[in-house]
Short mmCIF file of C-alpha atoms in Angstrom, two decimals:
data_model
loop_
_atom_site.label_atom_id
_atom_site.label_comp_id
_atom_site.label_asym_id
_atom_site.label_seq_id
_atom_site.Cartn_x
_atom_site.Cartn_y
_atom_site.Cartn_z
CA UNK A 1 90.11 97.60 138.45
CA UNK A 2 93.56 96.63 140.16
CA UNK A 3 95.67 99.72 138.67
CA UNK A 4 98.75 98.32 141.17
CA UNK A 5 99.01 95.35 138.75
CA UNK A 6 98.25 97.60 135.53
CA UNK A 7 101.04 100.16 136.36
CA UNK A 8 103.33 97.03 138.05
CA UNK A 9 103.37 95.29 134.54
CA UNK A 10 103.74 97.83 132.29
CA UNK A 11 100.46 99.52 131.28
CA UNK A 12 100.03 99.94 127.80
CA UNK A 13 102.93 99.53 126.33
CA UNK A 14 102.45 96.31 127.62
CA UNK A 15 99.51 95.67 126.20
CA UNK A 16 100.84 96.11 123.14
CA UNK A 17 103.78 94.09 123.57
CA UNK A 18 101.92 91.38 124.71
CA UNK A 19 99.01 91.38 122.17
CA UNK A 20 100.36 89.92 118.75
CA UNK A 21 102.68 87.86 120.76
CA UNK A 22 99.87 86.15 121.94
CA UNK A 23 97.24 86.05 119.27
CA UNK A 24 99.92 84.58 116.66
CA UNK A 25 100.10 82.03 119.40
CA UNK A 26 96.48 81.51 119.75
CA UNK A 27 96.14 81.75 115.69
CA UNK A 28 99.19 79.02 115.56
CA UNK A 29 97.66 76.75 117.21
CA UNK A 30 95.11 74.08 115.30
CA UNK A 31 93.25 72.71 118.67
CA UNK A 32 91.51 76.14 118.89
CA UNK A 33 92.30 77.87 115.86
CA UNK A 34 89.17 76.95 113.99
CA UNK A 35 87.44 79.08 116.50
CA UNK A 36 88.64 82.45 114.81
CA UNK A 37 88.36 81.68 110.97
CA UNK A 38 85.02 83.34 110.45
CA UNK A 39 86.29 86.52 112.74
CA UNK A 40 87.15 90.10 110.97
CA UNK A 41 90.93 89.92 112.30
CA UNK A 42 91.27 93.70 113.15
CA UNK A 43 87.95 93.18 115.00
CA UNK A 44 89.53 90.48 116.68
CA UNK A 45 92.71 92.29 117.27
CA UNK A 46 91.23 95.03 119.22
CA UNK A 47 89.51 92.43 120.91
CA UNK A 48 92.01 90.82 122.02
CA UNK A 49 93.55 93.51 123.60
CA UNK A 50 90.78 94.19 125.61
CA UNK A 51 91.48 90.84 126.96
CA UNK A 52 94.69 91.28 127.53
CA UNK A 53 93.90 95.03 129.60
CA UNK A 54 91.03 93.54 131.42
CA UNK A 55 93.46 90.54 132.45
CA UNK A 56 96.39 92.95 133.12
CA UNK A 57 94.30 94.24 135.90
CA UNK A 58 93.19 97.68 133.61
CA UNK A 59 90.88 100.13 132.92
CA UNK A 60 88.14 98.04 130.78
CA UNK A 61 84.92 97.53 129.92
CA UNK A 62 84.26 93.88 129.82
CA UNK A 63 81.15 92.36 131.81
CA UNK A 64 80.48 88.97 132.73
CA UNK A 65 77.98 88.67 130.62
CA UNK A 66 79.33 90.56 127.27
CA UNK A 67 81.69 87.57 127.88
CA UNK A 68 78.96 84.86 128.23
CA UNK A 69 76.86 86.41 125.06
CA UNK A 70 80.02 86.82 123.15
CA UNK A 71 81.06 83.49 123.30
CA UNK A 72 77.33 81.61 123.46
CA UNK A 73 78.14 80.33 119.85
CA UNK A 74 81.46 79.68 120.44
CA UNK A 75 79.91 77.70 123.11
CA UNK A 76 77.73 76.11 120.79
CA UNK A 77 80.62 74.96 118.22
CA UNK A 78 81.47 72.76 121.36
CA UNK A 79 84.09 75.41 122.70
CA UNK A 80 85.01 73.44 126.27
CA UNK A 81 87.52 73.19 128.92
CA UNK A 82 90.42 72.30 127.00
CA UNK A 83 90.12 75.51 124.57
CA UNK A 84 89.74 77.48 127.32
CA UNK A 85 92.77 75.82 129.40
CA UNK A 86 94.63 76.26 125.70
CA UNK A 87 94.69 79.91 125.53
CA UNK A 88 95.43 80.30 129.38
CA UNK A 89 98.86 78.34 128.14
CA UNK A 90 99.27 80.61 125.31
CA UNK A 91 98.75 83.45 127.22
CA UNK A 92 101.24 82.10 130.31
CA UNK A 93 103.56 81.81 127.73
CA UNK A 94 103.13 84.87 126.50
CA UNK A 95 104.51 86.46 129.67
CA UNK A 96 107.18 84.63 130.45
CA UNK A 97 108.48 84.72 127.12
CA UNK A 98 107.86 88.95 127.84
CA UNK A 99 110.11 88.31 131.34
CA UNK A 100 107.20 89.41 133.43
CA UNK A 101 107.74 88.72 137.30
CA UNK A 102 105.93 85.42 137.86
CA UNK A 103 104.44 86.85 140.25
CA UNK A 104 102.32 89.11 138.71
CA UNK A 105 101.62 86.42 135.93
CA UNK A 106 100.01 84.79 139.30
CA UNK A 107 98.06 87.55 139.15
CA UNK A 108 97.43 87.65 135.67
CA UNK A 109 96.06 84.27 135.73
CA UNK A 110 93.99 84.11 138.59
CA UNK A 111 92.26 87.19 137.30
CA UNK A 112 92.01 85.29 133.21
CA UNK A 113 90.72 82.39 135.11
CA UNK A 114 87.95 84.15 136.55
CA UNK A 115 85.76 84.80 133.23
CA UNK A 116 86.13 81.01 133.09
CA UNK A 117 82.44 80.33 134.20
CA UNK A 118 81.60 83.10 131.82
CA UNK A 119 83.47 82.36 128.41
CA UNK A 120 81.95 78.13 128.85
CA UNK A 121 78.64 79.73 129.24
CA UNK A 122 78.47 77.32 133.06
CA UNK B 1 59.45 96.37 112.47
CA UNK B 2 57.35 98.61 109.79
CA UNK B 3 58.89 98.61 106.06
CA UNK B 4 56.95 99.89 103.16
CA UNK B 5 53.70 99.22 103.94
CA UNK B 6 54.48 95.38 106.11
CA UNK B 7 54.40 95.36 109.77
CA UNK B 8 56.67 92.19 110.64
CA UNK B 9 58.40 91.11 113.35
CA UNK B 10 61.69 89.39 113.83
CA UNK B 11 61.96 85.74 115.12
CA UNK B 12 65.00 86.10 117.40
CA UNK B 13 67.57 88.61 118.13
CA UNK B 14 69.74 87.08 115.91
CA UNK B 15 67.99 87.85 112.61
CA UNK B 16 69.16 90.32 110.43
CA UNK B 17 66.97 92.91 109.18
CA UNK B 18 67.67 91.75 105.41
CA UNK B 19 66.98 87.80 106.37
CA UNK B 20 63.58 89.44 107.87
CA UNK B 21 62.44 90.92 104.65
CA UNK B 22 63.94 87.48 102.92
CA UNK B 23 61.77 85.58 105.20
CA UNK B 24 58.62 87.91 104.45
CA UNK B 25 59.67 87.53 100.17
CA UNK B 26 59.76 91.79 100.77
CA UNK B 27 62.41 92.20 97.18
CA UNK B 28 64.97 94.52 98.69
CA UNK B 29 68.62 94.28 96.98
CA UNK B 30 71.60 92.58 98.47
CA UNK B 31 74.56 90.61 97.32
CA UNK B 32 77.46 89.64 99.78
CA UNK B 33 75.57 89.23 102.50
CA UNK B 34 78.33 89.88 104.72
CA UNK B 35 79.08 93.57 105.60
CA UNK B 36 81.19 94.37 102.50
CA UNK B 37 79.25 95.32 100.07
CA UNK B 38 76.96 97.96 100.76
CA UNK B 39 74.27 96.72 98.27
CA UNK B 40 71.63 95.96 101.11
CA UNK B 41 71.52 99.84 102.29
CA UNK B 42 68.23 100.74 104.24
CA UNK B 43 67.41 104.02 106.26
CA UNK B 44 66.30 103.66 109.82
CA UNK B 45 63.19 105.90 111.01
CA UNK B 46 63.38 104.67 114.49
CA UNK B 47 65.48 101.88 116.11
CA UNK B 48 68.81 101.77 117.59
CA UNK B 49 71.75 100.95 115.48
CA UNK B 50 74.69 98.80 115.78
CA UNK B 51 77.61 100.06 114.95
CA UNK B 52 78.36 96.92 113.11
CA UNK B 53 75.59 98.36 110.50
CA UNK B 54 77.24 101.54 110.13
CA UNK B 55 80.91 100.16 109.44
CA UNK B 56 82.29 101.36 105.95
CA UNK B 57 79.34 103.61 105.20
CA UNK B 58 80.34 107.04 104.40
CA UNK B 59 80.10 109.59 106.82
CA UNK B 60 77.46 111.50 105.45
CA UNK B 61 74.65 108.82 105.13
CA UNK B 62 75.30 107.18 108.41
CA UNK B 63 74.37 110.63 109.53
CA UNK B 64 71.05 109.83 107.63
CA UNK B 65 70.86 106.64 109.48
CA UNK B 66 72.21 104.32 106.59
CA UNK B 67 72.81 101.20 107.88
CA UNK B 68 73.70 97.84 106.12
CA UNK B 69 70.81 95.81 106.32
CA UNK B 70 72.91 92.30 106.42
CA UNK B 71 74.50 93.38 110.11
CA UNK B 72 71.79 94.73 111.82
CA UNK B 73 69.90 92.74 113.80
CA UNK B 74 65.94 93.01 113.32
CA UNK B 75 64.47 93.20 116.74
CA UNK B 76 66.71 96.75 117.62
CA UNK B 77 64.51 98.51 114.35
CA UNK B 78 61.05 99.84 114.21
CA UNK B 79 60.83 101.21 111.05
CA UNK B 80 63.17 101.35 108.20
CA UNK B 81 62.65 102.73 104.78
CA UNK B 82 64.42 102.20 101.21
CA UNK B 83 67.52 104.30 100.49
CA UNK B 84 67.27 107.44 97.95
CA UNK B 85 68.80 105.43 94.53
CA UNK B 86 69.93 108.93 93.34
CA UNK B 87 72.14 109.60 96.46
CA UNK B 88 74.24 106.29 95.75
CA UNK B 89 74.10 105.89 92.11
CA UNK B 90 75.37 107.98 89.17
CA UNK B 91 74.94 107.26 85.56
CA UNK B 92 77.88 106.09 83.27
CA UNK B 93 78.89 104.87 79.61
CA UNK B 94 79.79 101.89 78.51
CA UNK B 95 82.62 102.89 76.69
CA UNK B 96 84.30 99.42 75.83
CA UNK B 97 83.39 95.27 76.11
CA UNK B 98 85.93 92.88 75.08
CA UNK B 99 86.67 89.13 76.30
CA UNK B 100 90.12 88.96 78.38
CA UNK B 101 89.33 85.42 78.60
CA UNK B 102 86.76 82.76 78.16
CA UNK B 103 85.10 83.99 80.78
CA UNK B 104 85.90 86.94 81.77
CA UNK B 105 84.76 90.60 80.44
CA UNK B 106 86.94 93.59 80.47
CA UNK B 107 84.62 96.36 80.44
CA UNK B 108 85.20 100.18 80.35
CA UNK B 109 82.98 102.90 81.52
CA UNK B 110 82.98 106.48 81.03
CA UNK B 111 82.29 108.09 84.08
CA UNK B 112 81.36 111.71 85.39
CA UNK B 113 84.30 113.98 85.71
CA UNK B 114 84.32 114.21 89.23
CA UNK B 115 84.24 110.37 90.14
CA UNK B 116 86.62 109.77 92.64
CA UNK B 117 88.51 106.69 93.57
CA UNK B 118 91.79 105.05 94.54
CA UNK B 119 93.28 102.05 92.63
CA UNK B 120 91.86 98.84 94.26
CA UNK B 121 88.61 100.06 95.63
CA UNK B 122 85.31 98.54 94.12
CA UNK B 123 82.03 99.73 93.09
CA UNK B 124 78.96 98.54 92.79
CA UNK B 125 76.65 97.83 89.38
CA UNK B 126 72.82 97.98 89.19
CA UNK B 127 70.81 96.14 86.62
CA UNK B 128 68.10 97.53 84.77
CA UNK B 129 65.56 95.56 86.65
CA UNK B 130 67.61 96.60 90.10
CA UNK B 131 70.20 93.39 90.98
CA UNK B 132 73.26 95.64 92.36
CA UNK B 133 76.77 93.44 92.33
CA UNK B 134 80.27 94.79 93.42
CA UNK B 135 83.63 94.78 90.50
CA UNK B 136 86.93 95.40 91.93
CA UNK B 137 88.31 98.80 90.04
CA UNK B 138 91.54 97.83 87.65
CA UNK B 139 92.27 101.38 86.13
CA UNK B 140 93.84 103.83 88.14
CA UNK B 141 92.11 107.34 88.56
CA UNK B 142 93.17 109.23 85.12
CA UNK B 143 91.83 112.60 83.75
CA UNK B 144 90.03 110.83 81.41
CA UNK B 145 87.59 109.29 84.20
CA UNK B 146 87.55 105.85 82.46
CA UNK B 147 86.99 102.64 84.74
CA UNK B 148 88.15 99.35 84.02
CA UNK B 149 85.96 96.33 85.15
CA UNK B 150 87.01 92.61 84.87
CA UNK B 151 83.66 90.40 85.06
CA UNK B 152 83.93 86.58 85.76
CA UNK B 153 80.79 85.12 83.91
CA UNK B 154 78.60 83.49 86.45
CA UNK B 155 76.53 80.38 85.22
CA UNK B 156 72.48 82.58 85.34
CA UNK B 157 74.13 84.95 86.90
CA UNK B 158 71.77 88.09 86.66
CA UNK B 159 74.31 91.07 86.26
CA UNK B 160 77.20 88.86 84.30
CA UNK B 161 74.58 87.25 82.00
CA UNK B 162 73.31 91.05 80.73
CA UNK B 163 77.04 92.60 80.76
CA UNK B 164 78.28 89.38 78.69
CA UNK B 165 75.47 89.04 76.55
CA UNK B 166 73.54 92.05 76.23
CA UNK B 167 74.71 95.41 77.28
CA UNK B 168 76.12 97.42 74.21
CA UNK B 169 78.60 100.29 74.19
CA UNK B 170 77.13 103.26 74.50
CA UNK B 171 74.52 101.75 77.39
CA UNK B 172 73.74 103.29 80.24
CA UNK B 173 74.58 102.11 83.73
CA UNK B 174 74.39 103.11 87.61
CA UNK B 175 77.05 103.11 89.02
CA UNK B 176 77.73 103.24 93.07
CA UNK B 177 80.61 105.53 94.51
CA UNK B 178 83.88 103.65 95.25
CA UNK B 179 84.47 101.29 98.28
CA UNK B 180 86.95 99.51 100.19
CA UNK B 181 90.32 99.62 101.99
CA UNK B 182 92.66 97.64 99.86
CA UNK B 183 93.74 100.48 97.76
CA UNK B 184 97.58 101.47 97.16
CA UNK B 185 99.03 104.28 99.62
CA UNK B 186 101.76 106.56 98.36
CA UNK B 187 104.42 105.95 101.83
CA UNK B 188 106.63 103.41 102.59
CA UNK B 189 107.81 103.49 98.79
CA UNK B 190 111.27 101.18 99.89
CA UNK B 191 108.84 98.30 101.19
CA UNK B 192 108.17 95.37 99.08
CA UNK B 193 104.72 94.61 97.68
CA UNK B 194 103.34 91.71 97.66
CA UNK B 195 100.28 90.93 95.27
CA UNK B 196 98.19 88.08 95.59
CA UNK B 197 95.10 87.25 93.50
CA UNK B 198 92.94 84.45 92.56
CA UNK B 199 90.79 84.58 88.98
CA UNK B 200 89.74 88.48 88.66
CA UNK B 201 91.28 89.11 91.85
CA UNK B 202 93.91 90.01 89.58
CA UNK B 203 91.61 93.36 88.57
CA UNK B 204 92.07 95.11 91.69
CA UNK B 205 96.20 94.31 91.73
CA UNK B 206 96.38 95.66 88.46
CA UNK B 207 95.25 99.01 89.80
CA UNK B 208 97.29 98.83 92.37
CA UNK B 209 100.68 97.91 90.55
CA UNK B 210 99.84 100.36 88.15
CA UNK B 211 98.93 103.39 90.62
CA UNK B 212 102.49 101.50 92.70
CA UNK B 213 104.32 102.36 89.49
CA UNK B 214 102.79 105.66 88.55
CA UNK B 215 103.86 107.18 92.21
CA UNK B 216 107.26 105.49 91.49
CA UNK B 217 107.32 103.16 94.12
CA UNK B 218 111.02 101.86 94.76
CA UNK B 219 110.27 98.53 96.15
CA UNK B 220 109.75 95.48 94.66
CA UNK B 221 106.69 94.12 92.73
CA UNK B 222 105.92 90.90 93.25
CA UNK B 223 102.42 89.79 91.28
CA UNK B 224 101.17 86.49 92.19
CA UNK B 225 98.45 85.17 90.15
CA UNK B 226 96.33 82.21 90.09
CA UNK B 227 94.03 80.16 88.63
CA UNK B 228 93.28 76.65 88.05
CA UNK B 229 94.68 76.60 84.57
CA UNK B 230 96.37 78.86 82.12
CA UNK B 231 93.70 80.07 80.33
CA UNK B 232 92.27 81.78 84.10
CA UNK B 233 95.84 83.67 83.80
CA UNK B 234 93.83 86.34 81.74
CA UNK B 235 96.25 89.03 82.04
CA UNK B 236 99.23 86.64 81.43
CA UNK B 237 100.34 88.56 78.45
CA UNK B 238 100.18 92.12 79.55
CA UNK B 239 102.17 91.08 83.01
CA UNK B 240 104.62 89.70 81.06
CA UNK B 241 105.30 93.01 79.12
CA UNK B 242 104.85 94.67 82.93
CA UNK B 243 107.62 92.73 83.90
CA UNK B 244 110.10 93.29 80.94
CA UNK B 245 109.52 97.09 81.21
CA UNK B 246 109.43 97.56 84.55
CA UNK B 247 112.46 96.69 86.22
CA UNK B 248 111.37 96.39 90.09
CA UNK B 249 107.77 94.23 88.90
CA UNK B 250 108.11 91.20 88.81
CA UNK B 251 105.39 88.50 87.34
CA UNK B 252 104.50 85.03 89.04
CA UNK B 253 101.86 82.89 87.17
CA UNK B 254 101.06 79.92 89.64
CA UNK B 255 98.69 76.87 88.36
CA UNK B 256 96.92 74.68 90.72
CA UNK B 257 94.63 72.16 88.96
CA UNK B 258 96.57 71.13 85.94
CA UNK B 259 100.06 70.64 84.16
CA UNK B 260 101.56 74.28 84.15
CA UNK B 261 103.84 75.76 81.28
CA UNK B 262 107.22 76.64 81.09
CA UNK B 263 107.46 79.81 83.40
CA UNK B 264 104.56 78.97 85.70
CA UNK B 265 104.74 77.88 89.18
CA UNK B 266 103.01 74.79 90.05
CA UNK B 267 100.49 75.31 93.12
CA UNK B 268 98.00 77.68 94.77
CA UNK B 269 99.18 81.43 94.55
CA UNK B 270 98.87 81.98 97.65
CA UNK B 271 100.84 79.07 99.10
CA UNK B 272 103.51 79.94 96.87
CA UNK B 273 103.82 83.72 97.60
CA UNK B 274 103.85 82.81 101.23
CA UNK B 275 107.08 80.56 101.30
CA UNK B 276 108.53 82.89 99.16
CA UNK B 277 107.65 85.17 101.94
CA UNK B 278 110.54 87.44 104.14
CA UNK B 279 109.16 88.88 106.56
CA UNK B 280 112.22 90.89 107.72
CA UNK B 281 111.64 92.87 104.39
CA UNK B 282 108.78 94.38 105.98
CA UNK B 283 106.38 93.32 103.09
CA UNK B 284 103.01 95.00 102.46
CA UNK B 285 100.93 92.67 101.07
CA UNK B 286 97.47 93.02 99.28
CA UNK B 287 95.29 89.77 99.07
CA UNK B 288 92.06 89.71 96.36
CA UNK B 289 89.57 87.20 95.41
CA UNK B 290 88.14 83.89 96.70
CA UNK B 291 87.13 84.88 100.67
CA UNK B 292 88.74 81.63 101.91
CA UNK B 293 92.06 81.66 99.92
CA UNK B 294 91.72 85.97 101.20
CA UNK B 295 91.39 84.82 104.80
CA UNK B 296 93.51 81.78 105.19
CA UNK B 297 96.39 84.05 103.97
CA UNK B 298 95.91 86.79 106.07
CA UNK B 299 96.38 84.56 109.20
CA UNK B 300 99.44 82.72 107.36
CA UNK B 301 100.94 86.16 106.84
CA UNK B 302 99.94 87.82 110.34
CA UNK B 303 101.48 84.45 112.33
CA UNK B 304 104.19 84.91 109.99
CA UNK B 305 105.49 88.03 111.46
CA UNK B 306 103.55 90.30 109.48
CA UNK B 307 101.49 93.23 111.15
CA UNK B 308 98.09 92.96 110.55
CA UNK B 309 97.94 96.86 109.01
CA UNK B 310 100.47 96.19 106.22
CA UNK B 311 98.01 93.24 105.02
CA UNK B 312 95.22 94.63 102.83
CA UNK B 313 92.20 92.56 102.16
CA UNK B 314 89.69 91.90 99.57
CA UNK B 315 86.93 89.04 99.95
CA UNK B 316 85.55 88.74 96.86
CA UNK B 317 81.48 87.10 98.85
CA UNK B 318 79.75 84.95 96.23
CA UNK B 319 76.69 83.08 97.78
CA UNK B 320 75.34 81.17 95.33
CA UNK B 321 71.80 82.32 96.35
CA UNK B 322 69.70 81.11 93.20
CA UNK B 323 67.42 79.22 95.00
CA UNK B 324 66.00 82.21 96.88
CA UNK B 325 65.41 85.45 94.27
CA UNK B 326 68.52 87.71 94.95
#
């Protein structure tokens, strides 16, 4: 866990600031949208900010391969690059529209990136 | 997995223990299918629960390893064994049947004294022979411990073909303790509510605006109801009368599938609650019946601004099943 990136970006709080921010965005949009319609949304929620910690560079506890079994039939509803490239955008967004350094949303994305093997089952 | 007296084993992780014993024709009960409600209750001897299975179960019988049949996957479980009927179900009266509708059945049961519920929960009904269904509560809790049902007839349906045509006041029934989060909380009594129900969606709404109004809630009412044509408005008259008494409740009958009448909205309820929508009146909103209209709305409301805790949800699951014995 990178806590220098955690702490540098706002820890929790934001987490939470960041969280319906960008799942309204995700949920907005109708390219990947269809993904989430059979999901419990407080389930998803909470998910989601999981996500967001583990990509903050936070205390988590996401695997690679709770990833790769969690999104298997995702994968199998034809979930492929451009989904995942999609929410990366969403979640860019996200920050910048937060004012977060780009710097750290370097960071940020270069660590989301990395489960990208993962979430396309590859 | 042992059950009664079958050994049988699961095909892949991904079967449920409930579409194991539908695969093996084992006759356990079940309705929804999908987590909600509670109707496909087994006890695990040995396994190792999800904690999927154990969400919404009261505390006490997940610590007698309850689980919900329908979300636990088979190949986790051992052995599992029924559930003790008498822990779930008490008896109660029918105390009145009449037709709000066509098709739908208002009825009244006497419970126990010390039934407890909150306006807007549901509870589940078992048939003589065993089927168990969940109704969405429409009374409010009272001293007089009467519960108010409204029952959409289902074409063979098991339960709705015995309520409608042959259960008599004065019957017997079981009747499940009450279930759900979509119930009416006394805070917040400024905020707007927003109602939104398809055909006896309506039932649980009523509770709530009534138990909304009973705590004097200060905000406005706003009932949306709808139904493909006016005679599915089945409570039509007695919102109107709602709405002339009560100043802050306000009625809105909406008609999708045919010409409306003067005073109706043209359109899906819950299209035309949501652009009458304002967020920045911080809205609580409580969405019942048909689990697609329940879920699209949810995600209009929550991209609309609206935090996800001030929505309140109630699927109303009907598989049409009768193709396999349910």
């Amino acid at each position: 866990m990178n806590t220098v990136l955690f702490e540098r970006i706002g820890g929790e709080a934001a987490v939470d600031a960041a969280v319906n921010l960008f799942y309204r965005k995700v949920l907005s949009d109708d390219s990947i949208a269809h993904f989430f319609s059979n999901i419990d949304m407080n389930d998803q929620l909470a998910k989601q900010k999981s996500f967001l910690t583990m990509a903050f560079g936070g205390p988590n506890h996401y695997s690679g391969r709770d990833l790769r079994e969690a999104h298997a039939p995702l994968v199998e509803q034809g979930l492929n690059d451009s989904h995942f490239s999609a929410v990366a955008v969403h979640l860019q967004t996200t920050l910048q529209e937060l004012g977060v350094d780009e710097a750290l949303i370097g960071e940020v994305m270069a660590i989301a990136g990395s489960t990208h093997d993962d979430i396309l089952g590859l | 997995m042992l059950f009664r007296q079958h050994d049988i084993c699961a095909q892949d992780k991904n079967e449920t223990v409930l579409d194991l014993l539908i695969r093996y024709k084992i006759e356990v009960s079940y309705s929804c299918k999908s987590g909600h409600c509670q109707a496909c209750l087994l006890k695990c001897i040995e396994g190792k629960l999800s904690s999927q299975a154990m969400a919404g179960i009261k505390e006490t019988l997940v610590a007698q390893q309850y689980f919900l049949a329908c979300q636990q996957s088979a190949i986790d479980i051992q052995q599992a064994a029924d559930v003790d009927s008498e822990l779930l179900f008490r008896r109660a009266q029918i105390s009145k049947k009449s037709l709000l509708a066509e098709n739908v059945l208002q009825l009244v049961l006497q419970a126990q004294q010390n039934f407890s519920y909150r306006a807007g929960q549901f509870i589940n009904l078992k048939h003589p022979l065993g089927a168990i269904r969940s109704y969405s509560l429409a009374s409010v809790p009272n001293e007089d411990g009467l519960l108010e049902l409204h029952i959409k007839r289902k074409i063979r349906g098991t339960m709705t073909s015995w309520l409608f045509e042959h259960a008599r006041v004065g019957d017997e029934i079981d009747i499940g303790q009450a279930m759900g989060n979509c119930f009416y909380t006394v805070k917040d009594l400024d905020m707007p509510l927003i109602l939104i129900g398809s055909g006896t969606g309506a039932a649980p709404l009523l509770g709530i605006a009534r138990d909304a109004i009973k705590h004097h809630h200060q905000g406005d009412i706003h009932f949306y109801h709808g139904a493909g044509n006016i005679d599915g408005l089945y409570l039509h008259n007695q919102l109107v009368t709602l709405a002339q008494n009560q100043k802050n409740f306000s009625y809105h009958p909406c008609i999708s599938a045919s010409q409306t009448a003067p005073g109706m909205m043209r359109g899906r309820c819950n299209d035309v609650a949501m652009a009458e929508l304002n967020v920045e009146q911080q809205p609580r909103l409580y969405i019942c019946g048909n689990t697609q209209m329940v879920k699209s709305t949810q995600t209009s409301a929550y991209v609309a601004g609206v935090p996800l805790q001030h929505i309140y949800t109630d699927p109303f699951e009907y598989k049409d099943l009768r193709s396999i014995p349910r």
